[in-house]
PDB file of C-alpha atoms in Angstrom:
ATOM      1  CA  UNK A  37     100.527 142.782 112.416  1.00  0.00           C
ATOM      2  CA  UNK A  38      98.470 146.020 111.580  1.00  0.00           C
ATOM      3  CA  UNK A  39      99.923 148.814 110.292  1.00  0.00           C
ATOM      4  CA  UNK A  40      98.611 152.221 111.824  1.00  0.00           C
ATOM      5  CA  UNK A  41      95.627 153.932 110.106  1.00  0.00           C
ATOM      6  CA  UNK A  42      98.459 157.047 109.349  1.00  0.00           C
ATOM      7  CA  UNK A  43     100.109 154.615 107.249  1.00  0.00           C
ATOM      8  CA  UNK A  44      96.871 153.763 105.786  1.00  0.00           C
ATOM      9  CA  UNK A  45      96.448 157.330 104.837  1.00  0.00           C
ATOM     10  CA  UNK A  46     100.165 157.813 103.804  1.00  0.00           C
ATOM     11  CA  UNK A  47      99.756 155.040 100.846  1.00  0.00           C
ATOM     12  CA  UNK A  48      95.789 156.338 100.274  1.00  0.00           C
ATOM     13  CA  UNK A  49      97.229 160.082  99.955  1.00  0.00           C
ATOM     14  CA  UNK A  50      99.885 159.056  97.329  1.00  0.00           C
ATOM     15  CA  UNK A  51      98.287 157.123  95.470  1.00  0.00           C
ATOM     16  CA  UNK A  52      95.851 159.567  95.251  1.00  0.00           C
ATOM     17  CA  UNK A  53      98.210 162.210  94.164  1.00  0.00           C
ATOM     18  CA  UNK A  54      99.990 159.627  91.563  1.00  0.00           C
ATOM     19  CA  UNK A  55      96.210 159.360  89.736  1.00  0.00           C
ATOM     20  CA  UNK A  56      96.431 163.435  89.480  1.00  0.00           C
ATOM     21  CA  UNK A  57      99.810 163.828  87.189  1.00  0.00           C
ATOM     22  CA  UNK A  58     101.073 167.766  86.961  1.00  0.00           C
ATOM     23  CA  UNK A  59      98.166 168.594  89.246  1.00  0.00           C
ATOM     24  CA  UNK A  60      98.386 170.566  92.714  1.00  0.00           C
ATOM     25  CA  UNK A  61      96.102 168.482  94.817  1.00  0.00           C
ATOM     26  CA  UNK A  62      95.087 170.115  98.127  1.00  0.00           C
ATOM     27  CA  UNK A  63      94.107 169.251 101.366  1.00  0.00           C
ATOM     28  CA  UNK A  64      90.458 169.429 101.303  1.00  0.00           C
ATOM     29  CA  UNK A  65      90.428 167.760  98.099  1.00  0.00           C
ATOM     30  CA  UNK A  66      91.610 164.423  99.694  1.00  0.00           C
ATOM     31  CA  UNK A  67      89.418 164.950 102.952  1.00  0.00           C
ATOM     32  CA  UNK A  68      86.673 165.038 100.427  1.00  0.00           C
ATOM     33  CA  UNK A  69      87.399 162.378  98.413  1.00  0.00           C
ATOM     34  CA  UNK A  70      88.221 159.412 100.816  1.00  0.00           C
ATOM     35  CA  UNK A  71      86.020 161.059 104.034  1.00  0.00           C
ATOM     36  CA  UNK A  72      89.214 161.399 106.038  1.00  0.00           C
ATOM     37  CA  UNK A  73      89.482 164.351 108.392  1.00  0.00           C
ATOM     38  CA  UNK A  74      91.120 167.462 107.355  1.00  0.00           C
ATOM     39  CA  UNK A  75      93.343 167.692 110.388  1.00  0.00           C
ATOM     40  CA  UNK A  76      94.275 163.923 109.980  1.00  0.00           C
ATOM     41  CA  UNK A  77      95.208 164.892 106.161  1.00  0.00           C
ATOM     42  CA  UNK A  78      97.324 167.809 106.932  1.00  0.00           C
ATOM     43  CA  UNK A  79      99.614 165.135 109.116  1.00  0.00           C
ATOM     44  CA  UNK A  80     100.012 162.655 106.453  1.00  0.00           C
ATOM     45  CA  UNK A  81     101.096 165.462 103.853  1.00  0.00           C
ATOM     46  CA  UNK A  82     103.555 167.486 106.580  1.00  0.00           C
ATOM     47  CA  UNK A  83     104.918 164.007 107.665  1.00  0.00           C
ATOM     48  CA  UNK A  84     105.393 163.091 103.909  1.00  0.00           C
ATOM     49  CA  UNK A  85     106.654 166.198 102.773  1.00  0.00           C
ATOM     50  CA  UNK A  86     109.235 166.012 105.714  1.00  0.00           C
ATOM     51  CA  UNK A  87     110.367 162.163 104.382  1.00  0.00           C
ATOM     52  CA  UNK A  88     110.622 164.160 100.492  1.00  0.00           C
ATOM     53  CA  UNK A  89     108.107 161.921  99.441  1.00  0.00           C
ATOM     54  CA  UNK A  90     105.544 165.228  98.178  1.00  0.00           C
ATOM     55  CA  UNK A  91     106.418 168.816  97.546  1.00  0.00           C
ATOM     56  CA  UNK A  92     104.250 171.069  98.898  1.00  0.00           C
ATOM     57  CA  UNK A  93     102.996 174.902  99.554  1.00  0.00           C
ATOM     58  CA  UNK A  94     101.060 176.997 101.637  1.00  0.00           C
ATOM     59  CA  UNK A  95      98.420 179.844 101.117  1.00  0.00           C
ATOM     60  CA  UNK A  96      96.355 180.729  98.262  1.00  0.00           C
ATOM     61  CA  UNK A  97      97.155 178.276  95.549  1.00  0.00           C
ATOM     62  CA  UNK A  98      99.308 175.915  97.818  1.00  0.00           C
ATOM     63  CA  UNK A  99      98.903 171.990  97.632  1.00  0.00           C
ATOM     64  CA  UNK A 100     101.341 168.723  97.169  1.00  0.00           C
ATOM     65  CA  UNK A 101     102.533 166.781  94.106  1.00  0.00           C
ATOM     66  CA  UNK A 102     104.473 164.205  94.773  1.00  0.00           C
ATOM     67  CA  UNK A 103     108.182 165.152  94.866  1.00  0.00           C
ATOM     68  CA  UNK A 104     109.576 162.625  92.600  1.00  0.00           C
ATOM     69  CA  UNK A 105     108.054 159.893  89.706  1.00  0.00           C
ATOM     70  CA  UNK A 106     105.707 157.337  91.709  1.00  0.00           C
ATOM     71  CA  UNK A 107     108.188 154.649  90.211  1.00  0.00           C
ATOM     72  CA  UNK A 108     110.753 155.798  92.761  1.00  0.00           C
ATOM     73  CA  UNK A 109     108.798 155.784  95.408  1.00  0.00           C
ATOM     74  CA  UNK A 110     109.252 152.729  97.484  1.00  0.00           C
ATOM     75  CA  UNK A 111     106.440 151.730  99.441  1.00  0.00           C
ATOM     76  CA  UNK A 112     109.446 149.842 102.263  1.00  0.00           C
ATOM     77  CA  UNK A 113     110.230 153.716 102.804  1.00  0.00           C
ATOM     78  CA  UNK A 114     107.081 154.815 102.741  1.00  0.00           C
ATOM     79  CA  UNK A 115     105.588 152.562 105.592  1.00  0.00           C
ATOM     80  CA  UNK A 116     109.414 152.992 107.485  1.00  0.00           C
ATOM     81  CA  UNK A 117     108.910 156.852 106.708  1.00  0.00           C
ATOM     82  CA  UNK A 118     105.263 156.848 108.212  1.00  0.00           C
ATOM     83  CA  UNK A 119     104.961 153.334 110.989  1.00  0.00           C
ATOM     84  CA  UNK A 120     105.621 155.342 114.480  1.00  0.00           C
ATOM     85  CA  UNK A 121     107.084 151.398 115.521  1.00  0.00           C
ATOM     86  CA  UNK A 122     106.775 147.856 114.723  1.00  0.00           C
ATOM     87  CA  UNK A 123     106.002 147.164 118.233  1.00  0.00           C
ATOM     88  CA  UNK A 124     104.726 143.285 117.490  1.00  0.00           C
ATOM     89  CA  UNK A 125     105.156 142.327 121.172  1.00  0.00           C
ATOM     90  CA  UNK A 126     105.476 144.028 124.696  1.00  0.00           C
ATOM     91  CA  UNK A 127     108.924 143.145 124.466  1.00  0.00           C
ATOM     92  CA  UNK A 128     109.686 145.713 121.123  1.00  0.00           C
ATOM     93  CA  UNK A 129     108.887 148.405 123.339  1.00  0.00           C
ATOM     94  CA  UNK A 130     110.489 150.580 125.537  1.00  0.00           C
ATOM     95  CA  UNK A 131     108.749 149.791 129.332  1.00  0.00           C
ATOM     96  CA  UNK A 132     108.987 145.941 128.696  1.00  0.00           C
ATOM     97  CA  UNK A 133     107.962 144.095 131.546  1.00  0.00           C
ATOM     98  CA  UNK A 134     107.124 140.349 129.864  1.00  0.00           C
ATOM     99  CA  UNK A 135     108.653 137.921 132.515  1.00  0.00           C
ATOM    100  CA  UNK A 136     110.072 135.667 129.872  1.00  0.00           C
ATOM    101  CA  UNK A 137     111.723 137.979 127.562  1.00  0.00           C
ATOM    102  CA  UNK A 138     114.732 136.807 128.310  1.00  0.00           C
ATOM    103  CA  UNK A 139     114.822 133.221 127.128  1.00  0.00           C
ATOM    104  CA  UNK A 140     111.610 133.324 124.564  1.00  0.00           C
ATOM    105  CA  UNK A 141     112.721 133.217 121.079  1.00  0.00           C
ATOM    106  CA  UNK A 142     108.967 134.714 119.542  1.00  0.00           C
ATOM    107  CA  UNK A 143     110.677 137.837 118.868  1.00  0.00           C
ATOM    108  CA  UNK A 144     113.843 135.991 116.350  1.00  0.00           C
ATOM    109  CA  UNK A 145     110.329 134.861 114.369  1.00  0.00           C
ATOM    110  CA  UNK A 146     108.719 138.117 114.301  1.00  0.00           C
ATOM    111  CA  UNK A 147     112.110 139.573 113.210  1.00  0.00           C
ATOM    112  CA  UNK A 148     112.235 136.798 110.470  1.00  0.00           C
ATOM    113  CA  UNK A 149     108.298 137.749 109.325  1.00  0.00           C
ATOM    114  CA  UNK A 150     109.089 141.483 109.540  1.00  0.00           C
ATOM    115  CA  UNK A 151     112.401 141.231 107.771  1.00  0.00           C
ATOM    116  CA  UNK A 152     110.118 139.290 104.993  1.00  0.00           C
ATOM    117  CA  UNK A 153     107.431 141.703 104.720  1.00  0.00           C
ATOM    118  CA  UNK A 154     109.897 144.641 104.520  1.00  0.00           C
ATOM    119  CA  UNK A 155     112.143 142.542 101.578  1.00  0.00           C
ATOM    120  CA  UNK A 156     108.454 142.218  99.715  1.00  0.00           C
ATOM    121  CA  UNK A 157     107.653 145.699  99.963  1.00  0.00           C
ATOM    122  CA  UNK A 158     110.567 146.770  98.724  1.00  0.00           C
ATOM    123  CA  UNK A 159     110.141 145.502  95.261  1.00  0.00           C
ATOM    124  CA  UNK A 160     107.365 147.585  94.878  1.00  0.00           C
ATOM    125  CA  UNK A 161     106.637 151.313  93.865  1.00  0.00           C
ATOM    126  CA  UNK A 162     103.655 154.023  94.139  1.00  0.00           C
ATOM    127  CA  UNK A 163     103.558 153.128  90.181  1.00  0.00           C
ATOM    128  CA  UNK A 164     103.008 149.218  91.313  1.00  0.00           C
ATOM    129  CA  UNK A 165     100.086 150.340  93.346  1.00  0.00           C
ATOM    130  CA  UNK A 166      98.148 152.969  91.056  1.00  0.00           C
ATOM    131  CA  UNK A 167      95.322 153.083  89.815  1.00  0.00           C
ATOM    132  CA  UNK A 168      93.638 154.520  86.767  1.00  0.00           C
ATOM    133  CA  UNK A 169      93.845 158.406  86.650  1.00  0.00           C
ATOM    134  CA  UNK A 170      90.409 158.464  85.646  1.00  0.00           C
ATOM    135  CA  UNK A 171      88.906 156.103  88.756  1.00  0.00           C
ATOM    136  CA  UNK A 172      89.600 159.436  90.511  1.00  0.00           C
ATOM    137  CA  UNK A 173      86.742 161.160  87.897  1.00  0.00           C
ATOM    138  CA  UNK A 174      83.536 159.610  89.686  1.00  0.00           C
ATOM    139  CA  UNK A 175      82.296 159.420  93.047  1.00  0.00           C
ATOM    140  CA  UNK A 176      82.651 156.313  94.954  1.00  0.00           C
ATOM    141  CA  UNK A 177      80.140 155.395  97.207  1.00  0.00           C
ATOM    142  CA  UNK A 178      78.928 152.533  99.547  1.00  0.00           C
ATOM    143  CA  UNK A 179      80.842 149.516 100.983  1.00  0.00           C
ATOM    144  CA  UNK A 180      83.806 148.551  99.577  1.00  0.00           C
ATOM    145  CA  UNK A 181      85.121 144.462  98.781  1.00  0.00           C
ATOM    146  CA  UNK A 182      87.200 143.373 101.361  1.00  0.00           C
ATOM    147  CA  UNK A 183      90.691 143.102  99.535  1.00  0.00           C
ATOM    148  CA  UNK A 184      93.235 141.504 102.336  1.00  0.00           C
ATOM    149  CA  UNK A 185      93.171 137.967 104.026  1.00  0.00           C
ATOM    150  CA  UNK A 186      90.294 136.279 105.905  1.00  0.00           C
ATOM    151  CA  UNK A 187      90.340 134.997 109.258  1.00  0.00           C
ATOM    152  CA  UNK A 188      90.338 131.396 109.858  1.00  0.00           C
ATOM    153  CA  UNK A 189      93.115 128.630 109.770  1.00  0.00           C
ATOM    154  CA  UNK A 190      94.205 128.583 106.211  1.00  0.00           C
ATOM    155  CA  UNK A 191      94.635 132.056 104.938  1.00  0.00           C
ATOM    156  CA  UNK A 192      95.565 133.108 101.472  1.00  0.00           C
ATOM    157  CA  UNK A 193      97.393 136.540 102.075  1.00  0.00           C
ATOM    158  CA  UNK A 194      96.230 137.657  98.371  1.00  0.00           C
ATOM    159  CA  UNK A 195      92.265 137.065  99.135  1.00  0.00           C
ATOM    160  CA  UNK A 196      90.370 134.454  97.754  1.00  0.00           C
ATOM    161  CA  UNK A 197      89.349 135.993  94.287  1.00  0.00           C
ATOM    162  CA  UNK A 198      92.853 137.239  93.651  1.00  0.00           C
ATOM    163  CA  UNK A 199      95.817 135.275  92.247  1.00  0.00           C
ATOM    164  CA  UNK A 200      99.119 134.827  93.064  1.00  0.00           C
ATOM    165  CA  UNK A 201      99.668 138.606  91.935  1.00  0.00           C
ATOM    166  CA  UNK A 202      97.109 139.561  93.369  1.00  0.00           C
ATOM    167  CA  UNK A 203      95.043 140.390  90.189  1.00  0.00           C
ATOM    168  CA  UNK A 204      91.482 138.696  89.385  1.00  0.00           C
ATOM    169  CA  UNK A 205      91.153 136.489  86.820  1.00  0.00           C
ATOM    170  CA  UNK A 206      91.076 138.920  83.831  1.00  0.00           C
ATOM    171  CA  UNK A 207      94.562 140.167  84.467  1.00  0.00           C
ATOM    172  CA  UNK A 208      93.148 143.296  86.783  1.00  0.00           C
ATOM    173  CA  UNK A 209      92.888 143.848  90.394  1.00  0.00           C
ATOM    174  CA  UNK A 210      89.744 142.766  91.504  1.00  0.00           C
ATOM    175  CA  UNK A 211      88.472 146.130  91.631  1.00  0.00           C
ATOM    176  CA  UNK A 212      89.507 146.714  87.818  1.00  0.00           C
ATOM    177  CA  UNK A 213      92.500 148.395  88.381  1.00  0.00           C
ATOM    178  CA  UNK A 214      95.492 147.350  86.340  1.00  0.00           C
ATOM    179  CA  UNK A 215      97.795 144.370  88.525  1.00  0.00           C
ATOM    180  CA  UNK A 216     101.395 145.100  88.959  1.00  0.00           C
ATOM    181  CA  UNK A 217     103.899 143.684  86.111  1.00  0.00           C
TER     182      UNK A 217
END
């Protein structure tokens, strides 16, 4: 399963805004920081504002802030608001022409996995995903470490260097950010 780039950008933008409490963030600022086109950032801001996660204003002194504290922004709700669908298989989408759709039991398994995915995300808020505000004060360049599961027969979803809570051996995330909990 893979989330859309739109959702990835939405989560990054929320993390960035959470790292700038009390500060109005601009589309240009986020675009520059993450190297994402201004048009993409604008679309994400509009969607997050419509969904009630951001408070935004236009004009010379415009920008956006979180619409509520990070502890009140549930990650599962953000993903539900930003993903267009969870069409894991053709039979999940309109226009399905898969000839084994009626007897196939694979969607039952996938539905259970998807429910588990949302159950886990539903336990966490933006506050659990935040990085230290000081992280945004310095430029970060070059390739960044891979954090997700690696391809292979036995996959540890937390990644090889992370513990069961996603933290490294020193209790921080593998990038030095505080681990949840």
